[in-house]
Amino acid sequence: MLRSATYRPLDRPELPDDTAALARYLIGKVVVRELPEGVASGRIVETEAYVVGDAAGHGYRGMTPRNRSLFLERGHAYVYLAYGISYMLNVSSETPGTGTGVLIRALEPVEGIEIMRANRGIERLRDLARGPGRLAQALRIDRSLDGLDLCRKGPLWLGHGEDDEPGEIGQSTRIGISRDADRLLRFYVRQSPFVSGPGSQPVSGQQH
């Protein structure tokens, strides 16, 4: 299996400039987190798109000091704290000033699993990064990484994995929102045990 030293960062020109298309494109890519004690990485298995004119999106009412990274050119990190509890990793999308993005909802752990376990304080592989708050905790993502260019190697970046073709991709409504909730803007790997919402498949022999 490939490791971070051989991952190739995503090139910004290859990123779709449509938010929903980007959310689907990122399925199968990897998130790489470089930490003092080593590298932790995971394969993206679930995303959500927050598009132009989307009442559920943070950019809906315009730019603020808190969400300014969402308005950067596509491929930058927008990190925010949800409900004062959990950080969320988003990827800015489309052209500068648009204010759209993709939420990374779940990862399949690939590298640095012991680092993720220490960060999360749990052993169970399936639950290390199954959900946006969990994955941010597993990779020690916080507001210090907000605005980072994810298309070049650094503390946090996006890369091509061993196989960018993840298999069958499902599509559904998004999770945990009340506005524009009927849009089919959630993408996920069908039958993956690491998906956080509907469409996951329990790992054989494990509780769920």
PDB file of N, CA and C in Angstrom, residues 46 48 79-90 103-107 116 119-122 127-142 175 194 196:
ATOM      1  N   GLU A  46     -16.553   9.807   2.326  1.00  0.00           N
ATOM      2  CA  GLU A  46     -17.846  10.498   2.438  1.00  0.00           C
ATOM      3  C   GLU A  46     -17.624  12.002   2.430  1.00  0.00           C
ATOM      4  N   GLU A  48     -19.823  16.062   1.648  1.00  0.00           N
ATOM      5  CA  GLU A  48     -21.058  16.812   1.392  1.00  0.00           C
ATOM      6  C   GLU A  48     -20.712  18.110   0.699  1.00  0.00           C
ATOM      7  N   VAL A  79     -11.684  25.514   8.173  1.00  0.00           N
ATOM      8  CA  VAL A  79     -11.879  24.759   9.408  1.00  0.00           C
ATOM      9  C   VAL A  79     -12.684  25.614  10.373  1.00  0.00           C
ATOM     10  N   TYR A  80     -13.753  25.049  10.900  1.00  0.00           N
ATOM     11  CA  TYR A  80     -14.561  25.778  11.873  1.00  0.00           C
ATOM     12  C   TYR A  80     -14.926  24.863  13.036  1.00  0.00           C
ATOM     13  N   LEU A  81     -15.325  25.476  14.134  1.00  0.00           N
ATOM     14  CA  LEU A  81     -15.728  24.741  15.323  1.00  0.00           C
ATOM     15  C   LEU A  81     -17.252  24.665  15.358  1.00  0.00           C
ATOM     16  N   ALA A  82     -17.793  23.453  15.343  1.00  0.00           N
ATOM     17  CA  ALA A  82     -19.239  23.243  15.333  1.00  0.00           C
ATOM     18  C   ALA A  82     -19.760  23.051  16.750  1.00  0.00           C
ATOM     19  N   TYR A  83     -20.752  23.849  17.106  1.00  0.00           N
ATOM     20  CA  TYR A  83     -21.420  23.753  18.406  1.00  0.00           C
ATOM     21  C   TYR A  83     -20.446  23.872  19.590  1.00  0.00           C
ATOM     22  N   GLY A  84     -19.304  24.520  19.339  1.00  0.00           N
ATOM     23  CA  GLY A  84     -18.325  24.694  20.395  1.00  0.00           C
ATOM     24  C   GLY A  84     -17.648  23.417  20.833  1.00  0.00           C
ATOM     25  N   ILE A  85     -17.791  22.342  20.033  1.00  0.00           N
ATOM     26  CA  ILE A  85     -17.292  21.032  20.448  1.00  0.00           C
ATOM     27  C   ILE A  85     -16.295  20.431  19.456  1.00  0.00           C
ATOM     28  N   SER A  86     -16.700  20.340  18.181  1.00  0.00           N
ATOM     29  CA  SER A  86     -15.924  19.580  17.195  1.00  0.00           C
ATOM     30  C   SER A  86     -15.498  20.456  16.027  1.00  0.00           C
ATOM     31  N   TYR A  87     -14.246  20.299  15.605  1.00  0.00           N
ATOM     32  CA  TYR A  87     -13.776  20.974  14.401  1.00  0.00           C
ATOM     33  C   TYR A  87     -14.227  20.208  13.166  1.00  0.00           C
ATOM     34  N   MET A  88     -14.433  20.933  12.078  1.00  0.00           N
ATOM     35  CA  MET A  88     -14.868  20.354  10.817  1.00  0.00           C
ATOM     36  C   MET A  88     -13.911  20.809   9.709  1.00  0.00           C
ATOM     37  N   LEU A  89     -13.497  19.860   8.864  1.00  0.00           N
ATOM     38  CA  LEU A  89     -12.612  20.165   7.748  1.00  0.00           C
ATOM     39  C   LEU A  89     -13.416  20.279   6.466  1.00  0.00           C
ATOM     40  N   ASN A  90     -13.300  21.422   5.810  1.00  0.00           N
ATOM     41  CA  ASN A  90     -13.944  21.678   4.530  1.00  0.00           C
ATOM     42  C   ASN A  90     -12.893  22.076   3.496  1.00  0.00           C
ATOM     43  N   LEU A 103     -17.568  19.567   2.658  1.00  0.00           N
ATOM     44  CA  LEU A 103     -17.267  19.036   3.982  1.00  0.00           C
ATOM     45  C   LEU A 103     -16.744  17.609   3.837  1.00  0.00           C
ATOM     46  N   ILE A 104     -15.585  17.333   4.438  1.00  0.00           N
ATOM     47  CA  ILE A 104     -15.055  15.978   4.469  1.00  0.00           C
ATOM     48  C   ILE A 104     -15.693  15.286   5.670  1.00  0.00           C
ATOM     49  N   ARG A 105     -16.561  14.321   5.413  1.00  0.00           N
ATOM     50  CA  ARG A 105     -17.359  13.708   6.479  1.00  0.00           C
ATOM     51  C   ARG A 105     -16.732  12.467   7.087  1.00  0.00           C
ATOM     52  N   ALA A 106     -15.981  11.690   6.313  1.00  0.00           N
ATOM     53  CA  ALA A 106     -15.443  10.447   6.867  1.00  0.00           C
ATOM     54  C   ALA A 106     -14.239   9.975   6.076  1.00  0.00           C
ATOM     55  N   LEU A 107     -13.332   9.297   6.786  1.00  0.00           N
ATOM     56  CA  LEU A 107     -12.130   8.732   6.196  1.00  0.00           C
ATOM     57  C   LEU A 107     -12.013   7.255   6.562  1.00  0.00           C
ATOM     58  N   MET A 116      -3.713   8.130  15.320  1.00  0.00           N
ATOM     59  CA  MET A 116      -5.145   8.433  15.363  1.00  0.00           C
ATOM     60  C   MET A 116      -5.772   7.865  16.633  1.00  0.00           C
ATOM     61  N   ASN A 119      -4.898  10.120  19.489  1.00  0.00           N
ATOM     62  CA  ASN A 119      -5.625  11.386  19.405  1.00  0.00           C
ATOM     63  C   ASN A 119      -7.091  11.230  19.784  1.00  0.00           C
ATOM     64  N   ARG A 120      -7.669  10.090  19.428  1.00  0.00           N
ATOM     65  CA  ARG A 120      -9.083   9.853  19.691  1.00  0.00           C
ATOM     66  C   ARG A 120      -9.331   9.215  21.058  1.00  0.00           C
ATOM     67  N   GLY A 121      -8.311   8.544  21.589  1.00  0.00           N
ATOM     68  CA  GLY A 121      -8.494   7.866  22.871  1.00  0.00           C
ATOM     69  C   GLY A 121      -9.342   6.609  22.765  1.00  0.00           C
ATOM     70  N   ILE A 122      -9.384   6.020  21.574  1.00  0.00           N
ATOM     71  CA  ILE A 122     -10.120   4.772  21.364  1.00  0.00           C
ATOM     72  C   ILE A 122      -9.279   3.824  20.518  1.00  0.00           C
ATOM     73  N   ASP A 127     -14.242   3.485  14.097  1.00  0.00           N
ATOM     74  CA  ASP A 127     -14.718   4.754  14.659  1.00  0.00           C
ATOM     75  C   ASP A 127     -13.655   5.844  14.742  1.00  0.00           C
ATOM     76  N   LEU A 128     -12.472   5.592  14.216  1.00  0.00           N
ATOM     77  CA  LEU A 128     -11.419   6.606  14.315  1.00  0.00           C
ATOM     78  C   LEU A 128     -11.757   7.869  13.540  1.00  0.00           C
ATOM     79  N   ALA A 129     -12.320   7.723  12.357  1.00  0.00           N
ATOM     80  CA  ALA A 129     -12.562   8.903  11.501  1.00  0.00           C
ATOM     81  C   ALA A 129     -13.897   8.803  10.799  1.00  0.00           C
ATOM     82  N   ARG A 130     -14.872   8.161  11.451  1.00  0.00           N
ATOM     83  CA  ARG A 130     -16.209   7.972  10.879  1.00  0.00           C
ATOM     84  C   ARG A 130     -17.110   9.097  11.372  1.00  0.00           C
ATOM     85  N   GLY A 131     -17.064  10.211  10.653  1.00  0.00           N
ATOM     86  CA  GLY A 131     -17.777  11.424  11.035  1.00  0.00           C
ATOM     87  C   GLY A 131     -16.831  12.599  11.033  1.00  0.00           C
ATOM     88  N   PRO A 132     -17.309  13.797  10.686  1.00  0.00           N
ATOM     89  CA  PRO A 132     -16.408  14.948  10.515  1.00  0.00           C
ATOM     90  C   PRO A 132     -15.697  15.384  11.788  1.00  0.00           C
ATOM     91  N   GLY A 133     -16.375  15.314  12.937  1.00  0.00           N
ATOM     92  CA  GLY A 133     -15.719  15.675  14.183  1.00  0.00           C
ATOM     93  C   GLY A 133     -14.671  14.667  14.590  1.00  0.00           C
ATOM     94  N   ARG A 134     -14.981  13.401  14.405  1.00  0.00           N
ATOM     95  CA  ARG A 134     -14.035  12.345  14.732  1.00  0.00           C
ATOM     96  C   ARG A 134     -12.781  12.425  13.885  1.00  0.00           C
ATOM     97  N   LEU A 135     -12.951  12.654  12.569  1.00  0.00           N
ATOM     98  CA  LEU A 135     -11.767  12.684  11.700  1.00  0.00           C
ATOM     99  C   LEU A 135     -10.878  13.878  12.024  1.00  0.00           C
ATOM    100  N   ALA A 136     -11.491  15.004  12.389  1.00  0.00           N
ATOM    101  CA  ALA A 136     -10.689  16.171  12.767  1.00  0.00           C
ATOM    102  C   ALA A 136      -9.908  15.894  14.045  1.00  0.00           C
ATOM    103  N   GLN A 137     -10.528  15.219  15.001  1.00  0.00           N
ATOM    104  CA  GLN A 137      -9.830  14.866  16.228  1.00  0.00           C
ATOM    105  C   GLN A 137      -8.723  13.852  15.952  1.00  0.00           C
ATOM    106  N   ALA A 138      -9.010  12.855  15.115  1.00  0.00           N
ATOM    107  CA  ALA A 138      -8.028  11.828  14.795  1.00  0.00           C
ATOM    108  C   ALA A 138      -6.787  12.406  14.138  1.00  0.00           C
ATOM    109  N   LEU A 139      -6.986  13.430  13.302  1.00  0.00           N
ATOM    110  CA  LEU A 139      -5.868  14.048  12.580  1.00  0.00           C
ATOM    111  C   LEU A 139      -5.377  15.338  13.241  1.00  0.00           C
ATOM    112  N   ARG A 140      -5.926  15.632  14.405  1.00  0.00           N
ATOM    113  CA  ARG A 140      -5.544  16.833  15.171  1.00  0.00           C
ATOM    114  C   ARG A 140      -5.678  18.092  14.298  1.00  0.00           C
ATOM    115  N   ILE A 141      -6.852  18.245  13.725  1.00  0.00           N
ATOM    116  CA  ILE A 141      -7.162  19.400  12.888  1.00  0.00           C
ATOM    117  C   ILE A 141      -7.897  20.434  13.725  1.00  0.00           C
ATOM    118  N   ASP A 142      -7.421  21.674  13.675  1.00  0.00           N
ATOM    119  CA  ASP A 142      -8.091  22.752  14.392  1.00  0.00           C
ATOM    120  C   ASP A 142      -7.976  24.042  13.584  1.00  0.00           C
ATOM    121  N   ILE A 175     -26.638  15.307   5.973  1.00  0.00           N
ATOM    122  CA  ILE A 175     -26.943  14.865   7.334  1.00  0.00           C
ATOM    123  C   ILE A 175     -26.959  16.050   8.299  1.00  0.00           C
ATOM    124  N   PHE A 194     -16.698   2.614   6.965  1.00  0.00           N
ATOM    125  CA  PHE A 194     -16.170   3.848   7.528  1.00  0.00           C
ATOM    126  C   PHE A 194     -17.039   5.069   7.229  1.00  0.00           C
ATOM    127  N   SER A 196     -20.126   7.562   7.707  1.00  0.00           N
ATOM    128  CA  SER A 196     -20.722   7.978   8.980  1.00  0.00           C
ATOM    129  C   SER A 196     -22.236   7.897   8.999  1.00  0.00           C
TER     130      SER A 196
END
